[in-house]
Amino acid sequence: MYPGTPILVAGDFNAPHSLSGYDQVSKRGVLVRDTVMSMNFTLLNIPAVPTIPSTRSHAPDLTWWLGPGNPSWNPEPDAWASDHSPILIGLHKKKLHKLRRQVRIVHWEKVRSDERASSLTSENLISTLQSVLTYCTIHTTVNEDQPKPDMHLLKLWAERHRAEIFANRHPTQFNARVTANRIAAHARRYEKQLSRSRWQ
């Protein structure tokens, strides 16, 4: 079931077992234990910590976890007039680093306007073209799920960046923020167009 989305299962299982502090082991307790452990779930309960204030050293309320890390498990001492103690589960937030890749974009307008490209000979053809292409190639990194940008998208990103800086520096100018949002929306739409063509 995992890797994927982490799964938290919790509830009143009413399945006595020594794992949850009971002195006896029931058929339901064995069934629950075998089922969740066969799926590699981890029991978060602390042995001998009750989840019903009126009981001692056993817990009908079980919390099972399938995922990364080890969430904290703490029953509240105040039951808030309930028969069961509220249980606080602490999920540790882990910052995920997006996968990025390096891409190369050739600025073909610069290639066509480069003076060296107009003076090609049979002797210097390969070396001159390589030199011109190297000079007119832009290297950048994008998220793995983003398409390879072209020059138009790079220009939109640059315009958006400049507009956002201007809007942040002039917070009282409402039109500045509107302009930044408009350029950002345009960039997103164009990026989606490139994404669709990438998978066609």
Coordinates of N, CA and C in Angstrom, one line a residue:
M1 N 0.8 -1.2 0.0 CA 0.0 0.0 0.0 C 0.9 1.3 0.0
Y2 N 2.0 1.2 0.5 CA 2.9 2.4 0.6 C 4.2 2.0 -0.1
P3 N 5.0 2.7 -0.9 CA 5.0 4.2 -0.8 C 3.8 4.8 -1.6
G4 N 3.5 6.0 -1.2 CA 2.3 6.7 -1.7 C 1.9 7.7 -0.7
T5 N 0.6 7.8 -0.5 CA 0.0 8.7 0.5 C 0.1 8.0 1.8
P6 N 0.6 8.6 2.9 CA 0.7 8.0 4.2 C -0.8 7.7 4.7
I7 N -0.9 6.7 5.5 CA -2.2 6.3 6.0 C -2.2 6.2 7.5
L8 N -3.2 6.9 8.1 CA -3.4 6.8 9.5 C -4.8 6.2 9.8
V9 N -4.8 5.1 10.6 CA -6.0 4.4 10.9 C -6.2 4.4 12.4
A10 N -7.3 4.9 12.9 CA -7.5 5.0 14.3 C -9.0 4.8 14.7
G11 N -9.2 4.2 15.9 CA -10.6 4.0 16.3 C -10.7 3.0 17.5
D12 N -11.9 2.8 17.9 CA -12.2 1.9 19.0 C -12.3 0.5 18.4
F13 N -11.2 -0.3 18.4 CA -11.3 -1.6 17.8 C -11.9 -2.6 18.7
N14 N -11.9 -2.4 20.0 CA -12.5 -3.4 21.0 C -11.9 -4.7 20.7
A15 N -10.5 -4.7 20.6 CA -9.8 -6.0 20.2 C -8.7 -6.2 21.2
P16 N -9.0 -6.8 22.4 CA -8.0 -7.0 23.4 C -6.8 -7.8 22.9
H17 N -5.6 -7.2 23.2 CA -4.4 -7.9 22.9 C -3.3 -7.3 23.8
S18 N -2.3 -8.1 24.0 CA -1.2 -7.7 24.9 C -0.4 -6.5 24.4
L19 N -0.5 -6.3 23.0 CA 0.2 -5.2 22.4 C -0.4 -3.8 22.9
S20 N -1.7 -3.8 23.2 CA -2.3 -2.6 23.7 C -2.6 -2.6 25.2
G21 N -1.9 -3.4 25.9 CA -1.9 -3.4 27.4 C -2.9 -4.3 28.1
Y22 N -3.6 -5.1 27.3 CA -4.5 -6.1 27.9 C -3.8 -7.3 28.5
D23 N -4.4 -7.8 29.5 CA -3.9 -9.1 30.1 C -4.3 -10.3 29.3
Q24 N -5.4 -10.2 28.6 CA -5.8 -11.3 27.8 C -5.7 -11.0 26.3
V25 N -5.7 -12.0 25.5 CA -5.7 -11.9 24.0 C -6.9 -12.5 23.5
S26 N -7.7 -11.7 22.7 CA -8.9 -12.2 22.1 C -8.7 -12.6 20.6
K27 N -9.7 -13.3 20.0 CA -9.6 -13.6 18.6 C -9.6 -12.4 17.8
R28 N -10.4 -11.4 18.2 CA -10.5 -10.1 17.4 C -9.1 -9.4 17.5
G29 N -8.5 -9.5 18.7 CA -7.2 -8.8 18.9 C -6.2 -9.4 18.0
V30 N -6.2 -10.8 17.9 CA -5.2 -11.5 17.0 C -5.5 -11.1 15.5
L31 N -6.8 -11.1 15.2 CA -7.1 -10.8 13.8 C -6.7 -9.3 13.4
V32 N -7.0 -8.4 14.3 CA -6.6 -7.0 14.0 C -5.0 -6.9 13.9
R33 N -4.4 -7.5 14.8 CA -2.9 -7.4 14.8 C -2.3 -8.0 13.6
D34 N -2.8 -9.2 13.2 CA -2.2 -9.9 12.0 C -2.6 -9.2 10.7
T35 N -3.8 -8.6 10.7 CA -4.2 -7.9 9.5 C -3.3 -6.6 9.2
V36 N -3.2 -5.8 10.2 CA -2.5 -4.5 10.0 C -1.0 -4.7 9.9
M37 N -0.4 -5.7 10.6 CA 1.0 -6.0 10.6 C 1.4 -6.6 9.2
S38 N 0.5 -7.4 8.6 CA 0.7 -7.9 7.3 C 0.8 -6.8 6.2
M39 N 0.3 -5.6 6.6 CA 0.3 -4.5 5.7 C 1.4 -3.5 6.1
N40 N 2.2 -3.9 7.1 CA 3.4 -3.1 7.5 C 3.0 -1.9 8.3
F41 N 1.8 -1.8 8.9 CA 1.4 -0.7 9.7 C 2.2 -0.8 11.0
T42 N 2.4 0.4 11.7 CA 3.1 0.5 12.9 C 2.1 1.0 14.0
L43 N 2.0 0.3 15.1 CA 1.1 0.7 16.2 C 1.8 1.9 17.0
L44 N 1.0 3.0 17.0 CA 1.6 4.2 17.7 C 1.3 4.2 19.2
N45 N 0.3 3.4 19.6 CA 0.0 3.4 21.1 C 1.2 3.2 21.9
I46 N 1.2 3.8 23.1 CA 2.2 3.5 24.1 C 1.7 2.4 25.0
P47 N 2.4 1.3 25.1 CA 1.9 0.2 26.0 C 1.6 0.7 27.4
A48 N 0.5 0.2 27.9 CA 0.1 0.4 29.3 C -0.5 1.8 29.5
V49 N -0.7 2.6 28.4 CA -1.3 3.9 28.5 C -2.7 3.8 28.1
P50 N -3.7 4.0 29.0 CA -5.1 3.8 28.6 C -5.7 4.9 27.8
T51 N -6.7 4.6 27.0 CA -7.4 5.6 26.2 C -8.8 5.9 26.7
I52 N -9.2 5.2 27.8 CA -10.4 5.5 28.5 C -10.1 5.8 29.9
P53 N -10.4 6.9 30.4 CA -10.0 7.3 31.8 C -10.3 6.3 32.9
S54 N -11.5 5.6 32.7 CA -11.9 4.7 33.8 C -11.2 3.4 33.8
T55 N -10.3 3.1 32.8 CA -9.6 1.8 32.7 C -8.2 2.0 33.1
R56 N -7.5 0.9 33.3 CA -6.1 1.0 33.7 C -5.3 0.0 32.7
S57 N -4.2 0.6 32.2 CA -3.2 -0.2 31.5 C -3.7 -0.9 30.3
H58 N -4.8 -0.5 29.7 CA -5.1 -1.1 28.4 C -5.9 0.0 27.6
A59 N -5.9 -0.2 26.3 CA -6.4 0.8 25.4 C -7.3 0.1 24.3
P60 N -8.6 0.3 24.3 CA -9.4 -0.1 23.1 C -9.2 0.7 21.9
D61 N -8.8 2.0 22.1 CA -8.6 2.9 21.0 C -7.1 2.7 20.4
L62 N -7.0 2.2 19.2 CA -5.7 2.0 18.6 C -5.5 2.9 17.5
T63 N -4.2 3.3 17.3 CA -3.8 4.2 16.2 C -2.7 3.5 15.4
W64 N -2.9 3.3 14.2 CA -1.9 2.6 13.3 C -1.5 3.5 12.2
W65 N -0.2 3.4 11.9 CA 0.4 4.4 11.0 C 1.2 3.6 9.9
L66 N 1.0 4.0 8.6 CA 1.8 3.5 7.5 C 2.3 4.7 6.7
G67 N 3.6 4.9 6.9 CA 4.2 6.0 6.2 C 5.6 6.3 6.8
P68 N 6.2 7.4 6.3 CA 7.5 7.8 6.8 C 7.5 8.4 8.1
G69 N 8.6 8.3 8.8 CA 8.7 9.0 10.1 C 8.0 8.2 11.2
N70 N 7.9 8.8 12.4 CA 7.3 8.2 13.5 C 6.4 9.2 14.3
P71 N 5.2 9.4 13.9 CA 4.3 10.4 14.5 C 4.2 10.2 16.0
S72 N 4.1 11.3 16.7 CA 3.9 11.3 18.2 C 2.4 10.9 18.5
W73 N 2.2 10.3 19.7 CA 0.9 9.8 20.1 C 0.7 10.2 21.5
N74 N -0.3 11.0 21.8 CA -0.5 11.5 23.2 C -1.9 11.6 23.5
P75 N -2.5 10.8 24.5 CA -3.9 11.0 24.9 C -3.9 12.2 25.9
E76 N -5.0 13.0 25.7 CA -5.2 14.1 26.6 C -5.7 13.6 28.0
P77 N -5.2 14.2 29.1 CA -5.7 13.8 30.4 C -7.2 14.2 30.6
D78 N -7.6 15.3 30.0 CA -9.0 15.8 30.1 C -9.8 15.2 29.0
A79 N -10.8 14.4 29.4 CA -11.6 13.7 28.4 C -12.7 14.5 27.8
W80 N -12.9 15.7 28.3 CA -13.9 16.7 27.8 C -15.3 16.1 27.9
A81 N -15.6 15.4 29.0 CA -16.9 14.8 29.3 C -17.2 13.6 28.4
S82 N -16.2 13.1 27.7 CA -16.4 11.9 26.8 C -15.9 10.7 27.6
D83 N -16.3 9.5 27.1 CA -15.9 8.2 27.7 C -14.4 7.9 27.2
H84 N -14.0 8.5 26.1 CA -12.7 8.3 25.6 C -11.8 9.5 25.7
S85 N -10.6 9.3 25.9 CA -9.6 10.5 25.9 C -9.4 10.9 24.5
P86 N -9.3 12.2 24.3 CA -8.9 12.7 23.0 C -7.4 12.4 22.8
I87 N -7.1 12.0 21.6 CA -5.7 11.6 21.3 C -5.1 12.5 20.3
L88 N -4.0 13.1 20.6 CA -3.3 14.1 19.8 C -2.2 13.3 19.0
I89 N -2.3 13.4 17.7 CA -1.3 12.8 16.8 C -0.5 13.9 16.2
G90 N 0.8 13.8 16.4 CA 1.7 14.9 15.8 C 2.4 14.3 14.6
L91 N 2.1 14.9 13.4 CA 2.7 14.5 12.2 C 3.9 15.4 11.9
H92 N 5.1 14.8 11.7 CA 6.3 15.6 11.5 C 6.3 16.0 10.1
K93 N 6.3 17.3 9.9 CA 6.3 17.9 8.5 C 7.8 17.8 8.0
K94 N 7.9 17.2 6.9 CA 9.3 17.0 6.3 C 9.3 17.8 5.0
K95 N 10.2 18.7 4.8 CA 10.3 19.4 3.6 C 10.8 18.5 2.5
L96 N 10.0 18.5 1.4 CA 10.4 17.7 0.3 C 11.1 18.5 -0.7
H97 N 12.2 18.1 -1.2 CA 13.0 18.8 -2.2 C 12.5 18.4 -3.6
K98 N 12.1 19.3 -4.4 CA 11.6 19.0 -5.7 C 12.8 18.6 -6.6
L99 N 12.5 17.6 -7.4 CA 13.5 17.2 -8.4 C 13.6 18.2 -9.5
R100 N 14.8 18.6 -9.8 CA 15.1 19.6 -10.8 C 16.0 19.0 -11.9
R101 N 15.9 19.6 -13.0 CA 16.7 19.2 -14.1 C 17.3 20.4 -14.9
Q102 N 18.4 20.2 -15.5 CA 19.0 21.3 -16.3 C 18.6 21.2 -17.7
V103 N 18.2 22.3 -18.3 CA 17.8 22.4 -19.7 C 18.6 23.4 -20.4
R104 N 18.7 23.3 -21.7 CA 19.4 24.2 -22.6 C 18.4 24.8 -23.6
I105 N 18.4 26.1 -23.8 CA 17.5 26.8 -24.7 C 18.4 27.6 -25.7
V106 N 18.2 27.3 -26.9 CA 19.0 28.1 -28.0 C 18.2 29.3 -28.3
H107 N 18.9 30.5 -28.2 CA 18.3 31.7 -28.7 C 18.5 31.9 -30.2
W108 N 17.6 31.4 -31.0 CA 17.8 31.3 -32.4 C 17.9 32.7 -33.1
E109 N 17.2 33.7 -32.5 CA 17.3 35.0 -33.1 C 18.7 35.5 -33.0
K110 N 19.3 35.3 -31.8 CA 20.7 35.7 -31.7 C 21.6 34.9 -32.6
V111 N 21.3 33.7 -32.8 CA 22.1 32.9 -33.8 C 22.1 33.5 -35.2
R112 N 20.9 33.8 -35.6 CA 20.7 34.4 -37.0 C 21.3 35.7 -37.1
S113 N 21.3 36.5 -36.0 CA 21.9 37.9 -36.1 C 23.4 37.9 -35.8
D114 N 24.0 36.8 -35.4 CA 25.4 36.8 -35.1 C 26.2 37.0 -36.3
E115 N 27.1 37.9 -36.3 CA 28.0 38.2 -37.5 C 28.8 37.0 -37.9
R116 N 29.2 36.2 -37.0 CA 30.1 35.1 -37.4 C 29.3 34.1 -38.2
A117 N 28.0 34.0 -38.0 CA 27.2 33.0 -38.8 C 27.1 33.4 -40.3
S118 N 27.3 34.7 -40.6 CA 27.2 35.2 -42.0 C 28.6 35.1 -42.7
S119 N 29.6 34.7 -42.0 CA 30.9 34.6 -42.6 C 31.5 33.2 -42.6
L120 N 30.6 32.2 -42.8 CA 31.0 30.8 -42.7 C 31.7 30.4 -44.0
T121 N 32.7 29.5 -43.8 CA 33.4 28.9 -45.0 C 33.4 27.4 -44.7
S122 N 33.8 26.7 -45.7 CA 33.9 25.2 -45.6 C 34.9 24.8 -44.5
E123 N 35.9 25.7 -44.3 CA 37.0 25.4 -43.4 C 36.6 25.6 -41.9
N124 N 35.8 26.6 -41.7 CA 35.5 27.0 -40.3 C 34.0 26.7 -40.0
L125 N 33.3 26.0 -40.8 CA 31.9 25.8 -40.6 C 31.5 25.2 -39.3
I126 N 32.1 24.0 -39.0 CA 31.7 23.3 -37.8 C 32.2 24.1 -36.5
S127 N 33.4 24.5 -36.5 CA 33.9 25.2 -35.3 C 33.2 26.5 -35.1
T128 N 32.8 27.3 -36.1 CA 32.1 28.5 -36.0 C 30.7 28.3 -35.5
L129 N 30.0 27.3 -36.0 CA 28.7 27.0 -35.6 C 28.6 26.6 -34.1
Q130 N 29.6 25.8 -33.8 CA 29.7 25.4 -32.4 C 29.9 26.6 -31.4
S131 N 30.8 27.5 -31.9 CA 31.0 28.6 -31.0 C 29.8 29.5 -30.9
V132 N 29.1 29.7 -32.1 CA 27.9 30.6 -32.1 C 26.8 30.0 -31.2
L133 N 26.6 28.7 -31.3 CA 25.6 28.0 -30.6 C 25.9 28.0 -29.1
T134 N 27.1 27.8 -28.7 CA 27.5 27.9 -27.3 C 27.2 29.3 -26.8
Y135 N 27.6 30.3 -27.5 CA 27.4 31.7 -27.1 C 25.9 32.0 -27.0
C136 N 25.0 31.4 -27.8 CA 23.6 31.8 -27.9 C 22.7 30.8 -27.1
T137 N 23.4 29.9 -26.3 CA 22.6 28.9 -25.6 C 22.5 29.3 -24.1
I138 N 21.3 29.2 -23.6 CA 21.0 29.6 -22.2 C 20.8 28.3 -21.4
H139 N 21.5 28.2 -20.3 CA 21.4 27.1 -19.4 C 20.6 27.5 -18.2
T140 N 19.5 26.7 -17.8 CA 18.7 27.0 -16.7 C 18.2 25.7 -16.1
T141 N 17.7 25.8 -14.9 CA 17.1 24.6 -14.2 C 15.6 24.8 -14.0
V142 N 14.9 23.7 -14.2 CA 13.4 23.7 -14.0 C 13.0 22.5 -13.1
N143 N 11.8 22.6 -12.5 CA 11.3 21.5 -11.8 C 11.1 20.3 -12.8
E144 N 11.2 19.1 -12.3 CA 11.1 17.9 -13.1 C 9.7 17.8 -13.8
D145 N 8.7 18.4 -13.1 CA 7.3 18.3 -13.7 C 7.0 19.5 -14.6
Q146 N 8.0 20.4 -14.8 CA 7.8 21.5 -15.7 C 8.3 21.2 -17.1
P147 N 7.7 21.8 -18.1 CA 8.2 21.6 -19.5 C 9.5 22.3 -19.7
K148 N 10.2 21.9 -20.8 CA 11.4 22.7 -21.2 C 10.9 24.0 -21.7
P149 N 11.4 25.1 -21.1 CA 10.9 26.4 -21.6 C 11.6 26.8 -22.9
D150 N 10.8 27.7 -23.6 CA 11.4 28.3 -24.8 C 11.7 29.7 -24.5
M151 N 12.2 30.5 -25.5 CA 12.5 31.9 -25.2 C 11.4 32.7 -24.8
H152 N 10.2 32.5 -25.3 CA 9.0 33.2 -24.9 C 8.7 33.0 -23.4
L153 N 8.8 31.8 -23.0 CA 8.5 31.5 -21.6 C 9.5 32.1 -20.7
L154 N 10.8 32.0 -21.1 CA 11.8 32.7 -20.3 C 11.6 34.2 -20.2
K155 N 11.1 34.8 -21.3 CA 10.8 36.2 -21.2 C 9.7 36.5 -20.3
L156 N 8.7 35.6 -20.3 CA 7.5 35.8 -19.4 C 7.9 35.7 -17.9
W157 N 8.8 34.7 -17.7 CA 9.3 34.5 -16.3 C 10.1 35.7 -15.8
A158 N 10.9 36.3 -16.7 CA 11.7 37.5 -16.4 C 10.7 38.7 -16.1
E159 N 9.7 38.8 -17.0 CA 8.8 39.9 -16.8 C 8.0 39.8 -15.5
R160 N 7.6 38.6 -15.2 CA 6.9 38.3 -14.0 C 7.8 38.6 -12.8
H161 N 9.0 38.2 -12.8 CA 9.9 38.5 -11.7 C 10.1 40.0 -11.5
R162 N 10.3 40.8 -12.6 CA 10.4 42.2 -12.5 C 9.2 42.9 -11.9
A163 N 8.0 42.4 -12.4 CA 6.7 42.9 -12.0 C 6.5 42.7 -10.5
E164 N 6.8 41.5 -10.1 CA 6.6 41.1 -8.7 C 7.5 42.0 -7.8
I165 N 8.8 42.2 -8.2 CA 9.7 43.0 -7.4 C 9.1 44.4 -7.3
F166 N 8.7 45.0 -8.4 CA 8.1 46.3 -8.4 C 6.9 46.4 -7.5
A167 N 6.0 45.4 -7.6 CA 4.8 45.4 -6.8 C 5.1 45.3 -5.3
N168 N 6.1 44.6 -5.0 CA 6.5 44.4 -3.6 C 7.1 45.7 -3.0
R169 N 7.8 46.5 -3.9 CA 8.4 47.7 -3.5 C 7.5 48.9 -3.5
H170 N 6.3 48.7 -4.2 CA 5.3 49.8 -4.2 C 4.0 49.2 -3.8
P171 N 3.8 48.8 -2.6 CA 2.6 48.1 -2.1 C 1.3 49.0 -2.3
T172 N 1.4 50.3 -2.3 CA 0.3 51.1 -2.4 C -0.2 51.3 -3.8
Q173 N 0.5 50.8 -4.8 CA 0.1 50.9 -6.2 C -0.6 49.7 -6.6
F174 N -2.0 49.8 -6.6 CA -2.8 48.6 -6.8 C -2.6 48.0 -8.2
N175 N -2.4 48.9 -9.2 CA -2.2 48.4 -10.6 C -0.9 47.6 -10.7
A176 N 0.1 47.9 -9.9 CA 1.3 47.1 -10.0 C 1.1 45.7 -9.6
R177 N 0.3 45.4 -8.6 CA 0.0 44.0 -8.2 C -0.9 43.4 -9.3
V178 N -1.8 44.1 -9.9 CA -2.7 43.6 -10.9 C -1.8 43.2 -12.1
T179 N -0.9 44.0 -12.5 CA 0.0 43.7 -13.6 C 0.8 42.5 -13.4
A180 N 1.4 42.3 -12.1 CA 2.2 41.2 -11.8 C 1.3 39.9 -11.9
N181 N 0.1 40.0 -11.4 CA -0.8 38.8 -11.4 C -1.1 38.4 -12.8
R182 N -1.3 39.4 -13.7 CA -1.7 39.2 -15.1 C -0.6 38.5 -15.8
I183 N 0.7 39.0 -15.6 CA 1.8 38.3 -16.3 C 2.0 36.9 -15.7
A184 N 1.8 36.7 -14.4 CA 2.0 35.4 -13.9 C 1.0 34.4 -14.4
A185 N -0.3 34.9 -14.6 CA -1.3 34.0 -15.2 C -1.0 33.7 -16.6
H186 N -0.5 34.7 -17.4 CA -0.1 34.4 -18.8 C 1.0 33.4 -18.8
A187 N 2.0 33.5 -17.9 CA 3.1 32.6 -17.9 C 2.6 31.1 -17.6
R188 N 1.7 31.0 -16.7 CA 1.1 29.7 -16.3 C 0.4 29.1 -17.5
R189 N -0.4 29.9 -18.2 CA -1.2 29.4 -19.3 C -0.2 28.9 -20.4
Y190 N 0.8 29.7 -20.7 CA 1.7 29.3 -21.7 C 2.5 28.1 -21.3
E191 N 2.9 28.0 -20.0 CA 3.6 26.8 -19.5 C 2.7 25.5 -19.7
K192 N 1.4 25.6 -19.5 CA 0.5 24.5 -19.7 C 0.5 24.1 -21.1
Q193 N 0.5 25.1 -22.0 CA 0.6 24.8 -23.5 C 1.8 24.0 -23.8
L194 N 2.9 24.4 -23.3 CA 4.2 23.6 -23.5 C 4.1 22.2 -22.9
S195 N 3.5 22.1 -21.7 CA 3.4 20.8 -21.1 C 2.5 19.8 -21.9
R196 N 1.5 20.4 -22.5 CA 0.6 19.5 -23.4 C 1.4 19.0 -24.6
S197 N 2.1 20.0 -25.2 CA 2.9 19.6 -26.4 C 4.0 18.6 -26.1
R198 N 4.5 18.7 -24.8 CA 5.6 17.8 -24.4 C 5.2 16.4 -24.4
W199 N 3.9 16.1 -24.1 CA 3.5 14.7 -24.0 C 2.7 14.2 -25.2
Q200 N 2.6 15.1 -26.2 CA 1.9 14.7 -27.4 C 2.8 13.9 -28.4

